[in-house]
Structure formats: structure tokens, C-alpha cells
Coordinates of C-alpha atoms and ligand atoms in Angstrom, one line a residue:
X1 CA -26.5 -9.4 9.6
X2 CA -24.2 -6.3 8.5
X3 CA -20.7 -6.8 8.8
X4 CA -18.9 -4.3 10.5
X5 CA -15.1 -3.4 9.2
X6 CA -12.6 -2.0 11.0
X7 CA -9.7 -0.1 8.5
X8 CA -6.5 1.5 10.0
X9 CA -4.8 3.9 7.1
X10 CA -8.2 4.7 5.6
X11 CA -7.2 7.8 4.9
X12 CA -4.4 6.4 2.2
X13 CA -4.6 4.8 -1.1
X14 CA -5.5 1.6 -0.3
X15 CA -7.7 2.3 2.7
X16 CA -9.7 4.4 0.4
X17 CA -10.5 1.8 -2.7
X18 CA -10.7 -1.2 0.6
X19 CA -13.5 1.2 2.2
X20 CA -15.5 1.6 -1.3
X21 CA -15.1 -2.2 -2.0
X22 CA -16.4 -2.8 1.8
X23 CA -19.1 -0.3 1.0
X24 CA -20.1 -1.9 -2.2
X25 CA -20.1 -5.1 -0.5
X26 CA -22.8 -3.9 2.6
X27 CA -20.4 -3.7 5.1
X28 CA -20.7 -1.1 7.8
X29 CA -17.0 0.7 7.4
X30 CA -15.1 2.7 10.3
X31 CA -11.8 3.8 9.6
X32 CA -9.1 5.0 12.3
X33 CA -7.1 8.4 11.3
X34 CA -4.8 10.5 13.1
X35 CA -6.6 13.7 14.9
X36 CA -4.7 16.2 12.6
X37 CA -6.6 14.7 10.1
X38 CA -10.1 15.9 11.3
X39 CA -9.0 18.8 11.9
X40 CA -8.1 19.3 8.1
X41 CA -10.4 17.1 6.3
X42 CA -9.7 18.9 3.1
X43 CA -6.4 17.9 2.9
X44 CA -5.9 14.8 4.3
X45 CA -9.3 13.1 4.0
X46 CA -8.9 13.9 -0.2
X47 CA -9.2 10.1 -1.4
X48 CA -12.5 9.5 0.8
X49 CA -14.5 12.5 -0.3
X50 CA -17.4 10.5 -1.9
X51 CA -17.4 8.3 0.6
X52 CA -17.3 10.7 4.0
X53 CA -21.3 10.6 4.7
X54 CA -21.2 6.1 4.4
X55 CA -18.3 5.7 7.2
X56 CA -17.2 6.7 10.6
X57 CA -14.2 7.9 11.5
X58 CA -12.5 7.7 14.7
X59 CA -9.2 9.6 15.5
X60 CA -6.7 7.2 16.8
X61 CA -2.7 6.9 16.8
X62 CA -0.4 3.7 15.8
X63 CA 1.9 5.3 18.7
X64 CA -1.3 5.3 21.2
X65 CA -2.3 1.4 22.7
X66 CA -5.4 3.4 24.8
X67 CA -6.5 4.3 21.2
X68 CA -6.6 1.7 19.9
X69 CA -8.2 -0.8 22.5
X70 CA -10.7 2.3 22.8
X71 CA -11.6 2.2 19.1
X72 CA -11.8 -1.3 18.9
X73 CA -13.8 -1.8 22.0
X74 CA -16.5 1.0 20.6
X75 CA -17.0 -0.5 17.4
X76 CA -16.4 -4.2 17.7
X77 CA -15.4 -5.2 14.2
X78 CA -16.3 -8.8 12.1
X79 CA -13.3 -7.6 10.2
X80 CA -10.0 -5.3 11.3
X81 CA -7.6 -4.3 8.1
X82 CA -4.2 -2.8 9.8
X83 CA -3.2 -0.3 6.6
X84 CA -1.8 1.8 8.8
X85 CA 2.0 2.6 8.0
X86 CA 4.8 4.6 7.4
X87 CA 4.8 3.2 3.9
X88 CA 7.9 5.3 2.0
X89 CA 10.9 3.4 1.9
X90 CA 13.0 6.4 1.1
X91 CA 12.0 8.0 4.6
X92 CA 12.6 4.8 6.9
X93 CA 16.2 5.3 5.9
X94 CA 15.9 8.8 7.1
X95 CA 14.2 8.2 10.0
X96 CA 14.3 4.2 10.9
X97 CA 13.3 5.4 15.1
X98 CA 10.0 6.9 13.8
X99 CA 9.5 3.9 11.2
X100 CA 10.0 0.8 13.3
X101 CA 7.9 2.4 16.0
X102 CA 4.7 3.3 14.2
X103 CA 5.2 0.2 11.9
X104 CA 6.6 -2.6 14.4
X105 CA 4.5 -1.3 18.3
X106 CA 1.7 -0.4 16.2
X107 CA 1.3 -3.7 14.5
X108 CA 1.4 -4.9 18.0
X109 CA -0.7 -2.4 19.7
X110 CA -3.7 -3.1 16.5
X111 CA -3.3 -6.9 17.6
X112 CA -3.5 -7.2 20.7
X113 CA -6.4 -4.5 21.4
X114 CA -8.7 -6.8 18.8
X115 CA -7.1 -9.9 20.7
X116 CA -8.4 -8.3 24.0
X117 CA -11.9 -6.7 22.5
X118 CA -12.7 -8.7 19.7
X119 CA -10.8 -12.0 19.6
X120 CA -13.1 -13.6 17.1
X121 CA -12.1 -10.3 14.9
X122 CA -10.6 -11.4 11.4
X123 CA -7.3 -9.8 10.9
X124 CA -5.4 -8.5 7.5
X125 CA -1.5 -7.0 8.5
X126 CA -0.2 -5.1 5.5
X127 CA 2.8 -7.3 4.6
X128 CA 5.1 -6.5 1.7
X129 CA 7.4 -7.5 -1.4
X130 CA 9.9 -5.5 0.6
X131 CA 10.5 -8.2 2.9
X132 CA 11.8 -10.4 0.5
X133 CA 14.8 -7.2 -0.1
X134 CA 17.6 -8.7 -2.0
X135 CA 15.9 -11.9 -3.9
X136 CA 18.5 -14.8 -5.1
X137 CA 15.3 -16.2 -7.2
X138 CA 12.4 -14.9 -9.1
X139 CA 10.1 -15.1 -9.2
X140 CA 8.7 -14.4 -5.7
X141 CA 6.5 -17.2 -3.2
X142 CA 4.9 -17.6 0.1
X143 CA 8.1 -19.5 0.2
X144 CA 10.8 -17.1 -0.6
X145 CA 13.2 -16.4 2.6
X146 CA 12.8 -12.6 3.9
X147 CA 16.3 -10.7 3.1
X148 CA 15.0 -6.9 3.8
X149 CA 16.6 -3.9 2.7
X150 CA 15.3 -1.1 4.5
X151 CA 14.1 0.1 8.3
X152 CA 10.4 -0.2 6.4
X153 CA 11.4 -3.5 5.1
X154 CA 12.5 -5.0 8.4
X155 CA 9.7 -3.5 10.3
X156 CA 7.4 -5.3 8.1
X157 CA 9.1 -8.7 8.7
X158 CA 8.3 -7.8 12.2
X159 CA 5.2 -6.8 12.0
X160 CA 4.4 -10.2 9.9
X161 CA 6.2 -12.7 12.2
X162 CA 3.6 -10.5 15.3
X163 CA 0.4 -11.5 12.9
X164 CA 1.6 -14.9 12.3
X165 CA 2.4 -15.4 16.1
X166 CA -1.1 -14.3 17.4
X167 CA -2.1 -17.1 14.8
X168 CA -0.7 -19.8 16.3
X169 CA -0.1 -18.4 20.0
X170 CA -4.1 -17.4 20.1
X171 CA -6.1 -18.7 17.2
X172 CA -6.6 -15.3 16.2
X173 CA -7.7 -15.6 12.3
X174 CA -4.5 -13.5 11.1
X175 CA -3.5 -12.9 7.7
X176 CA -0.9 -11.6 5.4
X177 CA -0.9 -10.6 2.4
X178 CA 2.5 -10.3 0.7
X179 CA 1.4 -7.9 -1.6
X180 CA 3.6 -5.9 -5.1
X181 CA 3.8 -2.5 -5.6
X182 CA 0.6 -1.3 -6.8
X183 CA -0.8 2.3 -8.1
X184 CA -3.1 4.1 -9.2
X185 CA -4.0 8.0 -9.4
X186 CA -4.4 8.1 -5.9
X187 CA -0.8 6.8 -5.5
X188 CA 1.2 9.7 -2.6
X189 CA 3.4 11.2 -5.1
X190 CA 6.4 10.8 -3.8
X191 CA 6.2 7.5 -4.8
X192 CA 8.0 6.3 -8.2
X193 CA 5.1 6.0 -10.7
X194 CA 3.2 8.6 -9.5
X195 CA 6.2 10.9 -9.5
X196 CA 6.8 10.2 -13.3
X197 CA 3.3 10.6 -14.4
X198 CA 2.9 13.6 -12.7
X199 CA 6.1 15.0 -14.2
X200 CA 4.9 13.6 -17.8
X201 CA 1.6 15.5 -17.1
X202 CA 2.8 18.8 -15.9
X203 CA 5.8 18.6 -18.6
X204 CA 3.3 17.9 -21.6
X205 CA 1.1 21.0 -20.1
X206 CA 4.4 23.3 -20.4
X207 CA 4.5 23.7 -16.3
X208 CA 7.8 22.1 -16.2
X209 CA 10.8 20.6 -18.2
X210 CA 12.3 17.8 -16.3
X211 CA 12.0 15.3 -13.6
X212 CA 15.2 14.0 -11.2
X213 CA 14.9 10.3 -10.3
X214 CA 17.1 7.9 -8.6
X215 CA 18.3 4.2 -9.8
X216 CA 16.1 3.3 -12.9
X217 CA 17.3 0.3 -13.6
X218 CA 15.2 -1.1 -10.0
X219 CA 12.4 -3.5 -11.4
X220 CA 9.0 -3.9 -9.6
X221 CA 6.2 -6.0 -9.9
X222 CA 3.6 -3.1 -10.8
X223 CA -0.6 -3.9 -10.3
X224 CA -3.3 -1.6 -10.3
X225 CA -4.5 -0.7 -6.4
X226 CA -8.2 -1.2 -7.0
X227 CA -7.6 -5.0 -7.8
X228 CA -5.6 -5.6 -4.6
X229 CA -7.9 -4.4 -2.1
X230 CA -10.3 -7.5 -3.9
X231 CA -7.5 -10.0 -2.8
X232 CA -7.2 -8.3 1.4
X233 CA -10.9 -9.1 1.5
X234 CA -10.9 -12.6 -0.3
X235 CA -8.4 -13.6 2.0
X236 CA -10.8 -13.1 5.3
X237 CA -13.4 -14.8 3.6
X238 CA -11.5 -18.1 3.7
X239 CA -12.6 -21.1 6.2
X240 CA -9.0 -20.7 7.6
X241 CA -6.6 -18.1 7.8
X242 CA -3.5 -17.8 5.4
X243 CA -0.3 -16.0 3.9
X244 CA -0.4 -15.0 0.5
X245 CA 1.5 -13.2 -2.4
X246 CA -0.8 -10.9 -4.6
X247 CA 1.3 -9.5 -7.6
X248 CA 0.6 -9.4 -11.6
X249 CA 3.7 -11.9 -11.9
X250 CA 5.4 -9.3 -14.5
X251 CA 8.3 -7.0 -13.8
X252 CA 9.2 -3.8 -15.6
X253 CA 11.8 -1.3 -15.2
X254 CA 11.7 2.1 -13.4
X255 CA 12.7 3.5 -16.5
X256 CA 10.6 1.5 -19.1
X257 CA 7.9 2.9 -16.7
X258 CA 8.8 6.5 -17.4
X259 CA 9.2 5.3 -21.2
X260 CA 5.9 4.6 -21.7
X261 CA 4.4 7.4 -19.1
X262 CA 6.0 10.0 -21.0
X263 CA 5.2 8.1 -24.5
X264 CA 1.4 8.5 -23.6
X265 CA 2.0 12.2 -24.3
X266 CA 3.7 12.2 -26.7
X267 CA 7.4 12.8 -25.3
X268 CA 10.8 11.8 -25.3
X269 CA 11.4 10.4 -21.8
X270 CA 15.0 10.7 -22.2
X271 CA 14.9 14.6 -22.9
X272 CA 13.1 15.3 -19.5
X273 CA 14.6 12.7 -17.2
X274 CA 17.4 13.4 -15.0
X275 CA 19.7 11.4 -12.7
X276 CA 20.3 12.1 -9.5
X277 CA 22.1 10.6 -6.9
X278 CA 20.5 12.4 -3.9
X279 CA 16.9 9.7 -5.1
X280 CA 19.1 6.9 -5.0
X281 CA 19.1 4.5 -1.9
X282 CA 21.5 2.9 0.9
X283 CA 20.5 -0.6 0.0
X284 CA 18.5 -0.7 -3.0
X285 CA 15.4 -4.0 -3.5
X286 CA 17.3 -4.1 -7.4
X287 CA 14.2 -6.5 -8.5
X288 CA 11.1 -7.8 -7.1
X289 CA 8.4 -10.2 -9.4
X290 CA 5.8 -11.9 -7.6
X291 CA 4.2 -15.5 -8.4
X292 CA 0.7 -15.1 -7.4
X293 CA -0.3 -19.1 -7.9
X294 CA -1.7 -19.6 -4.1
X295 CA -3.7 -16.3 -4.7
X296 CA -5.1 -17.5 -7.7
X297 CA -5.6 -21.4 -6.9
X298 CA -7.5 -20.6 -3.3
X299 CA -8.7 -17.4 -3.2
X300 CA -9.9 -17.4 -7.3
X301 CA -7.9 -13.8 -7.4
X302 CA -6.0 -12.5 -10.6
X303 CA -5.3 -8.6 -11.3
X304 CA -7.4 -7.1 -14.2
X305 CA -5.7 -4.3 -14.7
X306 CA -2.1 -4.5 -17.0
X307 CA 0.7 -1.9 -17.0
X308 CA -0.4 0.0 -19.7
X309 CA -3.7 0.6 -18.9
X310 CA -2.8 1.6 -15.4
X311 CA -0.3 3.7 -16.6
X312 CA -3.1 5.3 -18.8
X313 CA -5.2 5.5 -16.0
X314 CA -2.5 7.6 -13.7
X315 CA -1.7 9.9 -16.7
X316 CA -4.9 11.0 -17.7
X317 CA -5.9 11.8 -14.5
X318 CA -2.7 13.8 -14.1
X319 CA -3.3 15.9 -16.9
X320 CA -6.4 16.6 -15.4
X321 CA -5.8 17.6 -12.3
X322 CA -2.4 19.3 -13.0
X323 CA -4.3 21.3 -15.4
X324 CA -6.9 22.6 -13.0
X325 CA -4.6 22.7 -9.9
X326 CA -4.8 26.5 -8.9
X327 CA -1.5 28.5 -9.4
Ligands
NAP1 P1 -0.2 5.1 2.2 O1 -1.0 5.7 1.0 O2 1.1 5.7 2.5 O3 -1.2 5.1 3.5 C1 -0.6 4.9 4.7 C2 -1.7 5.1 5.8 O4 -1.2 4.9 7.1 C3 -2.3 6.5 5.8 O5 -3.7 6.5 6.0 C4 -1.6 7.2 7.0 O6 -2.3 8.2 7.6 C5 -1.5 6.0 7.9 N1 -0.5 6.2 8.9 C6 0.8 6.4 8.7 N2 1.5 6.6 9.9 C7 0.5 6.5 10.9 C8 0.5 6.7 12.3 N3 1.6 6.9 12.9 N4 -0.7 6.6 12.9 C9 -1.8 6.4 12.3 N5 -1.9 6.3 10.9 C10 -0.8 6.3 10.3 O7 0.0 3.6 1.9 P2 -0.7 2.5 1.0 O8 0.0 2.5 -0.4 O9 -2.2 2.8 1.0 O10 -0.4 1.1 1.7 C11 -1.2 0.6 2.7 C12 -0.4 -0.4 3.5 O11 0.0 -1.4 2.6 C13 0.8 0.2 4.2 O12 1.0 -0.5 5.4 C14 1.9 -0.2 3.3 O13 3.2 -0.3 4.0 C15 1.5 -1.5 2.7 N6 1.9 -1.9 1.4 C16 1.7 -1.0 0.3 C17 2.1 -1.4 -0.9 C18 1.9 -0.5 -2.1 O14 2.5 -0.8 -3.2 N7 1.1 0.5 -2.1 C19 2.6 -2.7 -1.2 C20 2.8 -3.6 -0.1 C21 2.4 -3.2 1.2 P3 -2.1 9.8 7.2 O15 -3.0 10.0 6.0 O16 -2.6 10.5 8.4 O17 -0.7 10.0 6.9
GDD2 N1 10.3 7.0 -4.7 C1 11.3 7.1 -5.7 N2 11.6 8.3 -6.2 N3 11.8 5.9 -6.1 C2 12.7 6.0 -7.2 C3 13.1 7.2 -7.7 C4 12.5 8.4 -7.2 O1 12.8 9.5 -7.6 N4 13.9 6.9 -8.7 C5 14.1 5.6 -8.8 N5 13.3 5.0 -7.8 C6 13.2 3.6 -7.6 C7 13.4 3.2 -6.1 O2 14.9 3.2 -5.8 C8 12.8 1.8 -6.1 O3 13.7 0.8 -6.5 C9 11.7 1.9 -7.1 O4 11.9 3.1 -7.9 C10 10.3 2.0 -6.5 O5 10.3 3.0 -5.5 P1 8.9 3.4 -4.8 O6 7.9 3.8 -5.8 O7 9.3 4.5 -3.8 O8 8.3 2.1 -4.2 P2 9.1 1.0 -3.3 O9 9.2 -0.3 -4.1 O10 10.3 1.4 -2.6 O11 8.0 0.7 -2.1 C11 6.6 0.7 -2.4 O12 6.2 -0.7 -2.7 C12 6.4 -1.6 -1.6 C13 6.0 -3.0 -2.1 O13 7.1 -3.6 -2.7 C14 5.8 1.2 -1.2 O14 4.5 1.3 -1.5 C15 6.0 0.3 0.0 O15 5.2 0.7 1.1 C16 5.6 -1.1 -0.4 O16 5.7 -2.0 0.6

């Protein structure tokens, strides 16, 4: 029979590659999105545009519990990935109310609608590296104590310690997986990588001269989107539910990153990279490095992609669509 999944945050980077995989895989795929983003589909639906005709979209709100019980009850999912998020670090600092709300109520909300509807719904939440914040070890485990650094990072505790609860409160089949920066060209640009490729690409094509970044000495654990999306659905196909860490277990500089970003066209990073303080943040996550054994041992998962070809990857598609970008 087809599976049907359920995907909150399609409409982002890694609802988009989880909906093709799902696709690819036979599933039946409905993805929650906020109204605004029917009403401008050209904008905000960008990342699903070969896909729009093989799902169904329903407009629902991470601030809205009627939503979300409604959505759930009407499609009645084998499968429910909670995506949804307000993902950028740099703006829970600016707006922690907004942050904790969407990300903490709305993890709640999510759970407790498929809980109510569809309690023998499988259920990813969309933990994060973040949560470990200021690390005394690396690298990373399943067993590494939380120490979070940001309103995002403690909302995400949260909204792990809710998923883990309905586990053992309500044998709801919850998991989490702990899961490393990863990119990829359809990374939101105001994220690090994705900001320096960009810059790289519109430098090299003479549209700009320089770049103003925050603390690059912060190191990240740095994967490739498209193979983690693999590891969210391995994990719901396990006879019983689990935590796990999904990273490349390699860690790499913010600015080595732009080193070799900029290298790939041929430039001088240092000529074009500025520093400013106004990107830097309260409490900075200085270094994050993920050990991935528990990924690799139960769910057979390992990343494909390395740093340099995903760094490829985001810059040629850069150049490409900063070169046709109307002006
Ligand atoms: P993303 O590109 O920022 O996508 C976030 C998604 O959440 C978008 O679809 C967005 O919808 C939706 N959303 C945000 N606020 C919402 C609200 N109030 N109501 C309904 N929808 C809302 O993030 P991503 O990189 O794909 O990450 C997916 C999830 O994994 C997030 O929970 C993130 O925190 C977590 N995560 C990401 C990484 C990473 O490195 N990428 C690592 C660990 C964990 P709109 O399009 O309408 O804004
Ligand atoms: N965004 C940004 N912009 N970050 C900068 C900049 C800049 O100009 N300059 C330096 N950085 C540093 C940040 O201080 C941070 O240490 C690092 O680059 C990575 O920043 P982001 O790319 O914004 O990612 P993040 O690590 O804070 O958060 C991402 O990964 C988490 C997993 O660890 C997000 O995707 C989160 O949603 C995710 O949970």
C-alpha cells in the first residue's frame, strides 16, 4: 500500500530534497506551508517547482493547534517529518519571543495533533548540533550533554525533550535526529556557506567586490543536504524508534570555507573578505564535529558528498544563477 508522508517546512531546503527522496521512494507526499506562501508560489514555493504537480499542499501555521489537528486529521499520514522552524540562529537572538514560540508550541502543537489523529503516525523532530552549544569534547555523541547557546538552540532542546517525552509518555514512535550543518545550493542565503559562495560568484562575475562576515574562526561540521534527508527517513524505518547524530565527522573553519569557495574561482579570499562585528554573535557555538557511529552501525547511513565537492556544487550553481539573475 502507498505510504502517505506528512512534511512541515516543505517549502525549505530540506523539506524540498525530503519530498523528492519520498517521491522517489513511492510515497504519497503532502507538505504543510504557511498561507502567504500560496498566495506567492513564485517566490516562496522556488525549491519545489519540479515537484508542485506530485504533492499536496496544505496551508497551515506552527502558531495555529486547529491547523494543524485539521491537516493531520485530513490526510492521516504513515509518516509526519516536523521541518518546520525558525532555523537562523542570528535572528533568535533578535527575536527569541517569535523563536521559542514557533519552534517550542509548535513542536508541541505537530505532536500532539498526530498523537490525537494518527497515534500510530511515525514522527522525525528536527533536532540540532546547536543543542550541544559550547562543547567541552569533540567530537560530538548521542551522548554529549546539551549546553545551548542561542534562543534557536534552547528551543530545540525543548522541542527534543517534547519528542522524546511523547516516546515514552505515549509510545508514540518519536525520533530525533541530531543532525550537522548541512548545504547545498538551495541553502537560504543568509546562511554562512551560502553567503560566501554567493559573494565568490557574484565577485568573480564583476557584480561586487567584497563580502562582510562575522567570527571566522567558528568551525562546523559541514555535509551536503541531499544525503541527510536519506538518514530522517532511515531512521522511521527502524523496528524501534531512536536518537541519532548524522554529521560527516570532519570540521572546517568558516574561513577555510571561504578559502576554498573563493579559490574555486580563482580568487584571493583575503582581498574580498571583510570583518565585521555587527555578523558576529552574543554567544557564539566556537566548534561543533559530529561522530556519526550510531548512524552508521544501525541505520547503514554515511554522507557521500565531501567538502569540496559540495562546495563545488554551491559555487557553480551560483555563478549560474547570479549570472542570469535579472538586474
Ligand atoms: P529552512 O530552509 O530555514 O526551512 C524552514 C522551514 O520552516 C520553511 O519551510 C519555513 O517556511 C518553515 N517555517 C518557519 N517558520 C514557520 C512557521 N511559523 N509556520 C510554518 N512554517 C514555518 O531550514 P532547513 O535548513 O531546511 O532546516 C529544516 C529543519 O532542520 C529546521 O527545523 C532546522 O532548524 C533544522 N536543522 C537544520 C540544519 C541545517 O544545517 N540545515 C541542521 C540541524 C537542524 P517558509 O518558507 O514559509 O519560511
Ligand atoms: N550566518 C552567518 N553570517 N554566519 C557567520 C557569518 C555571517 O556573516 N560570519 C561568520 N559566521 C559564523 C557564525 O557565527 C557561525 O559560527 C557559523 O558561521 C555558521 O553560521 P550559520 O551558517 O548561520 O549556521 P549555524 O551553525 O549558526 O546554524 C545552522 O546550523 C545548525 C546546525 O548546527 C542552521 O541551519 C541551524 O538551523 C542548524 O540547527
Amino acid at each position: 500500500m502507498t505510504k502517505v508522508a506528512l512534511i512541515t517546512g516543505i517549502t525549505g531546503q530540506d523539506g524540498s530534497y525530503l519530498a523528492e527522496h519520498l517521491l522517489a521512494r513511492g510515497y504519497e507526499v503532502h507538505g504543510i506551508v504557511r498561507r502567504v506562501a500560496l498566495e506567492d508560489p513564485r517566490d516562496r514555493l522556488w525549491r519545489l517547482d519540479a515537484i508542485l504537480p506530485r504533492i499536496t499542499l496544505h496551508a497551515a501555521s506552527l502558531e495555529s493547534y486547529a491547523s494543524l489537528f485539521h491537516v493531520a486529521d485530513k490526510v492521516r499520514p504513515d509518516e509526519c517529518y516536523h521541518l518546520a522552524a525558525q532555523s537562523f540562529v542570528n535572528y533568535s537572538f533578535e527575536d527569541a519571543f517569535s523563536t521559542i514560540n514557533a519552534n517550542i508550541n509548535g513542536t508541541l502543537f505537530v505532536l500532539s495533533a498526530i498523537q490525537d489523529r494518527v497515534p500510530g503516525c511515525r514522527f522525525y523532530f528536527a533536532a540540532t548540533s546547536e543543542m550541544f552549544g559550547k562543547v567541552d569534547h569533540s567530537p560530538q555523541t548521542e551522548a554529549t550533554p546539551f549546553h545551548p547557546r542561542s534562543p534557536y538552540g534552547i528551543s530545540k532542546v525543548a522541542g527534543f525533550d517534547l519528542a522524546r517525552n511523547y516516546r515514552e509518555s505515549y509510545g508514540l514512535f518519536a525520533c530525533s535526529g541530531i543532525l550537522f550543518n548541512h548545504e547545498s545550493p538551495r541553502r537560504g542565503r543568509e546562511f554562512v556557506t551560502r553567503k560566501i559562495t554567493s559573494a565568490a560568484a557574484r565577485i568573480k562575475l564583476g557584480l561586487d567586490t567584497s563580502v562582510r562576515l562575522g567570527n571566522l574562526a567558528a568551525q562546523r561540521d559541514w555535509g551536503f543536504a541531499g544525503d541527510y534527508v536519506e538518514a530522517m527517513w532511515l531512521m522511521l524505518q527502524q523496528d524501534a524508534p531512536g536518537d541519532y547524530v548524522v554529521a560527516t565527522g570532519r570540521t572546517h573553519s568558516v574561513e577555510e570555507f571561504a578559502r576554498r569557495a573563493f579559490a574555486k574561482v580563482g580568487l584571493d579570499y583575503s582581498e574580498h573578505v571583510v570583518t565585521d562585528p555587527a555578523f558576529f554573535r552574543p554567544a557564539e557555538v566556537e566548534l561543533l564535529c559530529g561522530d556519526y557511529s550510531r548512524a552508521r552501525e544501525q541505520l547503514g547511513w554515511s554522507p557521500r558528498v565531501d567538502l569540496d565537492e559540495l562546495i563545488e556544487m554551491m559555487v557553480q550553481a551560483d555563478l549560474q544563477s547570479e549570472a542570469s539573475r535579472p538586474r
